[in-house]
DNA sequence: AAAAGGGCCAACCGCGTCCAG
DNA sequence: TCTGGACGCGGTTGGCCCTTT
């Protein structure tokens, strides 16, 4: 493949932007919008290629860009999302609305990557490194469990995403095929979470789909009230009987735009869910839950490394409900998002993070190894739980 | 005080994807 | 269905600035 660079034309300026150029670009976009980037430079009187203009706008001139140091919360978000998404900076940036992907990427490469390495966590895989975990068997096992959970979840997501896509294709082919697809979805959920089903009553029969629109990714909803097994933000009784998945079909495909950290319901219209942009799911990282009905089971299930021993994570922050499954209690306190992870971060902060020392007073006891790893991944899971619904990934 | 080294960040490059014709 | 233009994304680079020697 390969296309010639858009700035091959002689006479086009490259390199740092001058204030005059910024002003021209700003003024033009404010008045006309950017429209076609290709055509913009000529209209705006800039000797730049459209790409350069776009970059300058999105990374610097855009009015909604927050500049300056990253807050601790932002750091946590980046790290946790990177654990789930990898180097998909644009996707990560959607969770930090006022930060650009470029900025996040730079910050990661220059600060966070090093800090994680210092913590003994591989910044690429986010797995604790063996040499840093200590030699205690329990610690190693715990780390193995945690990474196993993440890997299992990734695989699960990939499988479900694939099935959603397939179901969409089928639904487009014919109404009959659509029913088939749903059957497969149910089957998939059943197989993926069969262990879970062993300990919970079977879900009620799924009603026929009202429309061929898929509302995917209803799971991981933020529950501000802290109810572990709660229903979707729409309300209604809690369905503990359907821990399978929450892929639902709804009449109206809606984009629900809710701010990060608030009650959120991820909805993706059928075009996105089926034939649309699934790039974000390519590596199977983001979380997808499906259900056979409109019920949204607020649960994420992970096998441990033992695999015969399912761990059920409440996807909300709140008290663990022992009545839900035979599972173990949550492995670490997810209730303190900041404390656990922040301590980890601050503990390993470089000198350049001294501005965050407000929290350092809270650093007290630390259970090295297992607790750290638990906190690390639990916070990642919590973050997924609270991910913004308008993200292309969740 | 000057040179060297490293960190940081804005900008560029090339590839992948989307979409209209 | 195919093709090419346009855009978006992630990796990389160049150069400024700060710190260290």
Coordinates of C-alpha atoms (C1' of nucleotides) in Angstrom, one line a residue:
Chain A
X1 CA 0.0 0.0 0.0
X2 CA 1.5 3.3 1.0
X3 CA 0.4 6.7 -0.2
X4 CA 2.5 9.6 -0.8
X5 CA 2.6 12.0 2.1
X6 CA 0.1 14.8 1.8
X7 CA 2.8 17.4 2.3
X8 CA 4.9 16.4 -0.7
X9 CA 4.1 19.5 -2.5
X10 CA 7.0 22.0 -2.4
X11 CA 6.3 25.2 -0.7
X12 CA 4.4 23.7 2.2
X13 CA 5.8 24.6 5.5
X14 CA 6.7 22.0 8.1
X15 CA 7.9 22.2 11.6
X16 CA 6.8 24.3 14.5
X17 CA 3.8 26.5 14.2
X18 CA 4.1 30.2 14.6
X19 CA 1.6 32.3 16.5
X20 CA 0.5 33.9 13.3
X21 CA -0.3 30.5 11.8
X22 CA -2.1 29.5 14.9
X23 CA -4.2 32.6 14.7
X24 CA -5.1 32.0 11.1
X25 CA -6.1 28.4 11.7
X26 CA -8.0 29.3 14.8
X27 CA -9.8 32.1 13.1
X28 CA -10.7 30.1 10.1
X29 CA -12.1 27.2 12.1
X30 CA -14.0 29.4 14.4
X31 CA -15.7 31.0 11.5
X32 CA -16.1 28.1 9.1
X33 CA -15.4 24.9 11.0
X34 CA -12.7 22.8 9.6
X35 CA -14.7 21.1 6.9
X36 CA -12.3 19.4 4.6
X37 CA -8.9 19.4 6.1
X38 CA -7.4 19.0 2.7
X39 CA -9.0 22.2 1.5
X40 CA -8.6 24.1 4.6
X41 CA -5.0 25.4 4.3
X42 CA -5.7 27.1 1.0
X43 CA -8.9 28.7 2.3
X44 CA -7.2 29.8 5.5
X45 CA -4.2 31.1 3.8
X46 CA -1.8 28.7 5.4
X47 CA 1.2 27.2 3.7
X48 CA 0.6 23.9 5.5
X49 CA -0.8 20.6 4.5
X50 CA -4.2 19.7 5.8
X51 CA -2.8 17.0 7.9
X52 CA -0.6 19.4 9.7
X53 CA -3.5 21.7 10.3
X54 CA -5.6 18.9 11.6
X55 CA -2.9 17.9 14.0
X56 CA -2.3 21.4 15.2
X57 CA -6.0 21.8 15.8
X58 CA -6.6 18.5 17.5
X59 CA -3.5 18.5 19.6
X60 CA -3.1 22.1 20.5
X61 CA -5.6 24.7 19.3
X62 CA -8.8 23.0 20.2
X63 CA -10.5 25.1 22.9
X64 CA -11.5 22.1 25.0
X65 CA -8.0 20.9 25.6
X66 CA -6.7 20.8 29.1
X67 CA -3.1 21.4 29.4
X68 CA -0.6 21.1 32.2
X69 CA 0.2 18.3 34.5
X70 CA -1.9 15.2 34.7
X71 CA -3.8 14.6 37.8
X72 CA -3.4 11.5 39.8
X73 CA -6.8 10.4 38.7
X74 CA -5.9 10.9 35.1
X75 CA -2.7 8.9 35.7
X76 CA -4.7 6.1 37.1
X77 CA -7.1 6.1 34.3
X78 CA -4.4 6.0 31.7
X79 CA -2.6 3.2 33.4
X80 CA -5.7 1.1 33.9
X81 CA -7.0 1.7 30.4
X82 CA -3.6 0.9 29.0
X83 CA -3.8 -2.4 30.8
X84 CA -7.0 -3.1 29.0
X85 CA -6.5 -1.5 25.7
X86 CA -2.8 -1.4 25.0
X87 CA -1.5 1.4 22.9
X88 CA -4.8 2.5 21.7
X89 CA -4.3 6.1 22.6
X90 CA -7.3 7.5 20.9
X91 CA -9.5 5.1 22.8
X92 CA -7.8 5.9 26.0
X93 CA -8.2 9.6 25.2
X94 CA -11.9 9.2 25.0
X95 CA -11.9 8.6 28.7
X96 CA -10.0 11.7 29.3
X97 CA -12.0 14.1 27.4
X98 CA -9.8 17.1 27.7
X99 CA -6.6 15.3 26.9
X100 CA -5.4 14.4 23.4
X101 CA -4.2 11.0 22.4
X102 CA -0.8 12.5 21.6
X103 CA -0.5 14.0 25.0
X104 CA -1.5 10.8 26.7
X105 CA 0.9 8.9 24.6
X106 CA 3.7 11.2 25.4
X107 CA 2.9 11.1 29.1
X108 CA 2.8 7.4 29.1
X109 CA 6.1 7.0 27.3
X110 CA 7.9 9.6 29.4
X111 CA 6.4 9.1 32.8
X112 CA 4.0 6.2 33.5
X113 CA 5.9 3.5 31.6
X114 CA 8.9 4.1 33.7
X115 CA 7.0 4.3 36.9
X116 CA 5.3 1.0 36.2
X117 CA 8.6 -0.6 35.4
X118 CA 9.9 0.7 38.7
X119 CA 6.9 -0.9 40.4
X120 CA 7.9 -4.2 39.0
X121 CA 5.1 -4.2 36.5
X122 CA 5.7 -4.8 32.9
X123 CA 4.4 -1.7 31.2
X124 CA 3.5 -3.6 28.1
X125 CA 1.7 -6.5 29.6
X126 CA 0.9 -5.0 33.0
X127 CA 1.8 -8.2 34.5
X128 CA 3.9 -8.2 37.6
X129 CA 7.3 -9.3 36.7
X130 CA 8.5 -12.5 38.4
X131 CA 11.6 -11.0 39.7
X132 CA 9.8 -8.2 41.3
X133 CA 7.1 -10.2 42.9
X134 CA 9.2 -12.0 45.3
X135 CA 9.5 -15.7 45.7
X136 CA 6.6 -16.4 47.9
X137 CA 4.4 -19.0 46.3
X138 CA 1.3 -17.3 47.3
X139 CA 2.3 -14.1 45.7
X140 CA 3.2 -15.7 42.5
X141 CA 0.0 -17.6 42.5
X142 CA -1.9 -14.5 43.1
X143 CA -0.2 -12.7 40.3
X144 CA -0.8 -15.6 38.0
X145 CA -4.4 -15.6 38.9
X146 CA -4.8 -11.9 38.3
X147 CA -3.1 -12.0 34.9
X148 CA -5.1 -15.1 34.1
X149 CA -8.3 -13.2 34.8
X150 CA -7.4 -10.5 32.5
X151 CA -6.4 -12.9 29.8
X152 CA -9.5 -14.9 30.2
X153 CA -11.6 -11.8 30.1
X154 CA -9.9 -10.7 26.9
X155 CA -10.6 -14.0 25.3
X156 CA -14.2 -13.9 26.4
X157 CA -14.6 -10.4 25.0
X158 CA -13.2 -11.4 21.7
X159 CA -15.5 -14.3 21.4
X160 CA -18.5 -12.3 22.3
X161 CA -17.6 -9.5 20.0
X162 CA -17.2 -11.9 17.2
X163 CA -20.5 -13.4 17.9
X164 CA -22.2 -10.1 18.0
X165 CA -20.7 -9.2 14.7
X166 CA -21.8 -12.5 13.2
X167 CA -25.3 -12.1 14.6
X168 CA -25.5 -8.7 13.1
X169 CA -24.5 -10.0 9.7
X170 CA -27.1 -12.7 10.0
X171 CA -29.7 -10.3 11.1
X172 CA -29.1 -8.2 8.0
X173 CA -29.4 -11.2 5.9
X174 CA -32.9 -12.2 7.0
X175 CA -35.2 -12.1 10.0
X176 CA -34.9 -15.8 10.3
X177 CA -31.2 -15.6 10.4
X178 CA -31.5 -13.1 13.1
X179 CA -33.2 -15.5 15.4
X180 CA -30.4 -17.9 14.7
X181 CA -27.9 -15.4 15.7
X182 CA -29.5 -14.8 18.9
X183 CA -29.6 -18.4 19.6
X184 CA -25.9 -18.5 19.1
X185 CA -25.4 -15.6 21.4
X186 CA -27.2 -17.4 24.0
X187 CA -25.1 -20.5 23.4
X188 CA -22.0 -18.5 23.5
X189 CA -22.9 -16.9 26.8
X190 CA -23.8 -20.3 28.1
X191 CA -20.5 -21.8 27.2
X192 CA -18.5 -18.8 28.3
X193 CA -20.0 -18.7 31.6
X194 CA -21.1 -22.2 32.1
X195 CA -19.2 -22.5 35.3
X196 CA -21.2 -19.6 36.6
X197 CA -24.4 -21.1 35.6
X198 CA -23.7 -24.1 37.6
X199 CA -24.1 -22.1 40.7
X200 CA -27.0 -20.0 39.6
X201 CA -30.5 -20.7 38.4
X202 CA -30.9 -20.6 34.7
X203 CA -32.1 -17.4 33.1
X204 CA -35.7 -17.0 32.2
X205 CA -36.5 -17.7 28.5
X206 CA -35.6 -14.8 26.4
X207 CA -38.4 -12.9 24.9
X208 CA -38.3 -12.5 21.1
X209 CA -36.3 -9.5 20.1
X210 CA -38.4 -6.4 19.5
X211 CA -36.0 -5.1 16.8
X212 CA -32.8 -6.1 15.2
X213 CA -30.9 -3.5 16.9
X214 CA -28.1 -4.5 19.2
X215 CA -27.4 -2.6 22.3
X216 CA -24.1 -4.0 23.3
X217 CA -22.0 -3.3 26.2
X218 CA -24.6 -2.6 28.8
X219 CA -22.5 -4.2 31.4
X220 CA -20.0 -2.7 33.6
X221 CA -22.3 0.1 34.4
X222 CA -21.4 2.4 37.0
X223 CA -23.6 2.0 40.0
X224 CA -23.2 5.0 42.2
X225 CA -25.3 3.6 44.9
X226 CA -22.9 0.8 45.4
X227 CA -25.3 -2.0 44.9
X228 CA -23.5 -5.1 43.9
X229 CA -26.2 -6.8 42.0
X230 CA -28.2 -4.0 40.7
X231 CA -30.2 -3.5 37.6
X232 CA -29.3 -1.2 34.9
X233 CA -29.6 2.5 35.3
X234 CA -33.0 2.3 33.8
X235 CA -34.2 0.8 37.0
X236 CA -36.3 -2.2 37.9
X237 CA -35.8 -5.3 39.8
X238 CA -32.5 -7.0 40.0
X239 CA -32.0 -10.1 38.1
X240 CA -29.6 -12.3 39.8
X241 CA -30.6 -15.2 37.8
X242 CA -29.0 -14.1 34.6
X243 CA -25.4 -13.9 35.1
X244 CA -24.8 -14.9 31.5
X245 CA -24.4 -11.8 29.6
X246 CA -26.1 -8.6 28.8
X247 CA -26.2 -8.3 25.1
X248 CA -29.6 -6.9 24.6
X249 CA -31.8 -6.0 21.8
X250 CA -33.7 -2.8 22.0
X251 CA -36.0 -0.9 19.8
X252 CA -34.1 2.3 19.8
X253 CA -30.5 2.4 19.2
X254 CA -29.3 5.2 21.3
X255 CA -26.1 6.8 22.1
X256 CA -26.1 7.6 25.7
X257 CA -23.5 10.2 26.5
X258 CA -22.8 10.2 30.1
X259 CA -19.8 11.7 31.7
X260 CA -17.1 9.5 33.0
X261 CA -17.6 8.6 36.6
X262 CA -21.3 9.0 36.6
X263 CA -24.1 6.7 36.0
X264 CA -23.5 5.4 32.6
X265 CA -25.2 3.1 30.2
X266 CA -23.3 2.1 27.2
X267 CA -25.3 1.8 24.1
X268 CA -24.1 1.2 20.7
X269 CA -26.3 1.3 17.7
X270 CA -26.6 -1.7 15.5
X271 CA -24.3 -0.3 12.9
X272 CA -21.6 0.0 15.4
X273 CA -22.2 -3.2 17.0
X274 CA -22.4 -5.2 13.9
X275 CA -20.7 -4.0 10.9
X276 CA -19.2 -0.9 12.3
X277 CA -15.9 -0.1 13.8
X278 CA -14.7 -2.9 15.9
X279 CA -11.2 -1.9 15.9
X280 CA -11.3 -1.3 19.6
X281 CA -12.2 -4.9 20.2
X282 CA -9.6 -6.3 18.0
X283 CA -7.4 -7.4 20.8
X284 CA -10.3 -8.4 22.9
X285 CA -9.5 -6.2 25.7
X286 CA -12.6 -4.1 26.4
X287 CA -15.4 -5.6 28.3
X288 CA -18.4 -6.9 26.8
X289 CA -21.2 -8.5 28.5
X290 CA -24.2 -10.0 26.9
X291 CA -27.5 -11.2 28.0
X292 CA -30.3 -13.0 26.5
X293 CA -32.8 -10.3 27.3
X294 CA -32.9 -6.8 28.4
X295 CA -31.7 -7.8 31.8
X296 CA -28.3 -6.6 32.5
X297 CA -26.4 -8.7 34.9
X298 CA -23.9 -6.6 36.7
X299 CA -21.3 -9.2 37.0
X300 CA -18.0 -10.0 35.7
X301 CA -16.9 -13.5 36.1
X302 CA -13.3 -14.6 36.0
X303 CA -11.9 -18.0 36.4
X304 CA -8.8 -18.1 38.5
X305 CA -5.7 -19.8 37.4
X306 CA -7.2 -22.9 38.9
X307 CA -10.0 -22.7 36.5
X308 CA -12.3 -24.8 38.6
X309 CA -12.7 -21.9 40.9
X310 CA -14.7 -19.1 39.5
X311 CA -14.2 -15.7 41.0
X312 CA -17.1 -13.4 40.6
X313 CA -16.3 -9.7 40.7
X314 CA -19.0 -7.3 41.5
X315 CA -18.7 -4.7 38.8
X316 CA -19.7 -2.1 41.2
X317 CA -18.1 -0.5 44.1
X318 CA -19.9 -1.6 47.1
X319 CA -20.4 -4.3 49.6
X320 CA -19.9 -7.8 48.5
X321 CA -23.0 -9.8 48.4
X322 CA -22.3 -13.3 49.6
X323 CA -25.6 -14.6 48.4
X324 CA -24.9 -14.3 44.8
X325 CA -22.7 -17.2 44.0
X326 CA -20.4 -19.7 45.5
X327 CA -17.6 -17.5 44.6
X328 CA -15.0 -16.1 46.8
X329 CA -15.4 -12.6 48.1
X330 CA -13.8 -10.0 46.0
X331 CA -10.1 -10.4 46.3
X332 CA -9.4 -6.9 47.3
X333 CA -11.2 -3.8 48.4
X334 CA -12.6 -2.2 45.3
X335 CA -14.3 0.4 47.4
X336 CA -11.3 2.6 47.6
X337 CA -10.4 3.3 44.1
X338 CA -8.0 6.0 44.9
X339 CA -6.5 4.7 48.0
X340 CA -5.3 1.4 46.7
X341 CA -4.0 2.4 43.4
X342 CA -2.9 5.8 44.5
X343 CA -0.8 4.3 47.1
X344 CA 0.8 2.1 44.6
X345 CA 1.5 5.0 42.4
X346 CA 2.7 7.3 44.9
X347 CA 4.8 4.8 46.6
X348 CA 6.7 4.4 43.4
X349 CA 6.6 8.0 42.2
X350 CA 9.6 9.7 40.9
X351 CA 10.7 13.0 42.0
X352 CA 8.7 14.6 39.3
X353 CA 5.6 13.5 41.0
X354 CA 6.2 15.4 44.2
X355 CA 3.2 17.6 43.3
X356 CA 1.1 14.7 44.2
X357 CA 2.4 14.4 47.7
X358 CA -0.9 15.5 49.1
X359 CA -1.9 11.9 49.2
X360 CA 1.3 10.6 50.5
X361 CA 0.4 11.1 54.0
X362 CA -2.1 8.3 53.6
X363 CA 0.5 5.9 52.6
X364 CA 0.9 3.7 55.5
X365 CA 1.0 0.0 55.6
X366 CA 1.5 -1.8 52.4
X367 CA 1.2 -5.4 51.8
X368 CA 3.7 -5.9 49.1
X369 CA 3.2 -8.4 46.4
X370 CA -0.2 -9.9 46.6
X371 CA -2.2 -7.0 47.8
X372 CA -0.5 -4.7 45.4
X373 CA -1.3 -6.9 42.5
X374 CA -4.8 -7.4 43.7
X375 CA -5.3 -3.7 44.0
X376 CA -3.8 -3.1 40.6
X377 CA -6.1 -5.3 38.8
X378 CA -9.1 -4.6 40.9
X379 CA -8.8 -1.0 40.1
X380 CA -8.5 -1.8 36.4
X381 CA -11.6 -3.8 36.6
X382 CA -13.3 -1.0 38.5
X383 CA -12.3 1.4 35.9
X384 CA -13.9 -0.7 33.2
X385 CA -16.9 -0.8 35.3
X386 CA -17.1 2.9 35.2
X387 CA -16.0 3.5 31.7
X388 CA -17.9 6.1 29.7
X389 CA -20.5 4.8 27.4
X390 CA -19.7 6.9 24.5
X391 CA -16.4 5.4 24.2
X392 CA -15.9 3.5 21.0
X393 CA -14.7 0.7 23.1
X394 CA -17.2 0.2 25.8
Chain B
dA1 C1' 30.9 28.6 32.7
dA2 C1' 30.7 25.4 29.2
dA3 C1' 29.8 20.9 27.3
dA4 C1' 27.4 16.7 27.4
dG5 C1' 23.5 13.9 28.3
dG6 C1' 18.8 13.1 29.0
dG7 C1' 13.9 14.3 29.3
dC8 C1' 10.1 16.1 27.2
dC9 C1' 6.8 17.3 23.8
dA10 C1' 5.1 19.1 19.4
dA11 C1' 5.0 17.6 15.0
dC12 C1' 5.8 14.4 11.2
dC13 C1' 5.4 9.9 8.8
dG14 C1' 3.3 6.0 7.0
dC15 C1' -0.2 2.7 7.3
dG16 C1' -5.1 1.2 7.9
dT17 C1' -9.9 2.2 7.4
dC18 C1' -13.8 4.4 5.7
dC19 C1' -16.6 6.1 2.2
dA20 C1' -18.2 8.2 -2.0
dG21 C1' -18.2 7.9 -6.9
Chain C
dT1 C1' -17.6 -4.4 -6.8
dC2 C1' -13.7 -1.6 -7.4
dT3 C1' -10.9 2.4 -6.8
dG4 C1' -8.9 6.4 -5.0
dG5 C1' -9.3 10.3 -1.9
dA6 C1' -9.7 11.7 2.9
dC7 C1' -9.2 11.0 7.5
dG8 C1' -7.6 8.9 11.8
dC9 C1' -4.3 6.5 14.5
dG10 C1' 0.1 4.9 16.4
dG11 C1' 5.0 5.0 16.1
dT12 C1' 8.9 7.9 15.5
dT13 C1' 11.7 12.0 15.3
dG14 C1' 13.7 16.6 15.8
dG15 C1' 14.8 20.1 18.7
dC16 C1' 14.3 22.8 22.8
dC17 C1' 15.2 22.9 27.6
dC18 C1' 16.9 21.3 31.9
dT19 C1' 20.2 18.9 34.7
dT20 C1' 24.6 17.0 35.5
dT21 C1' 29.5 16.7 35.2

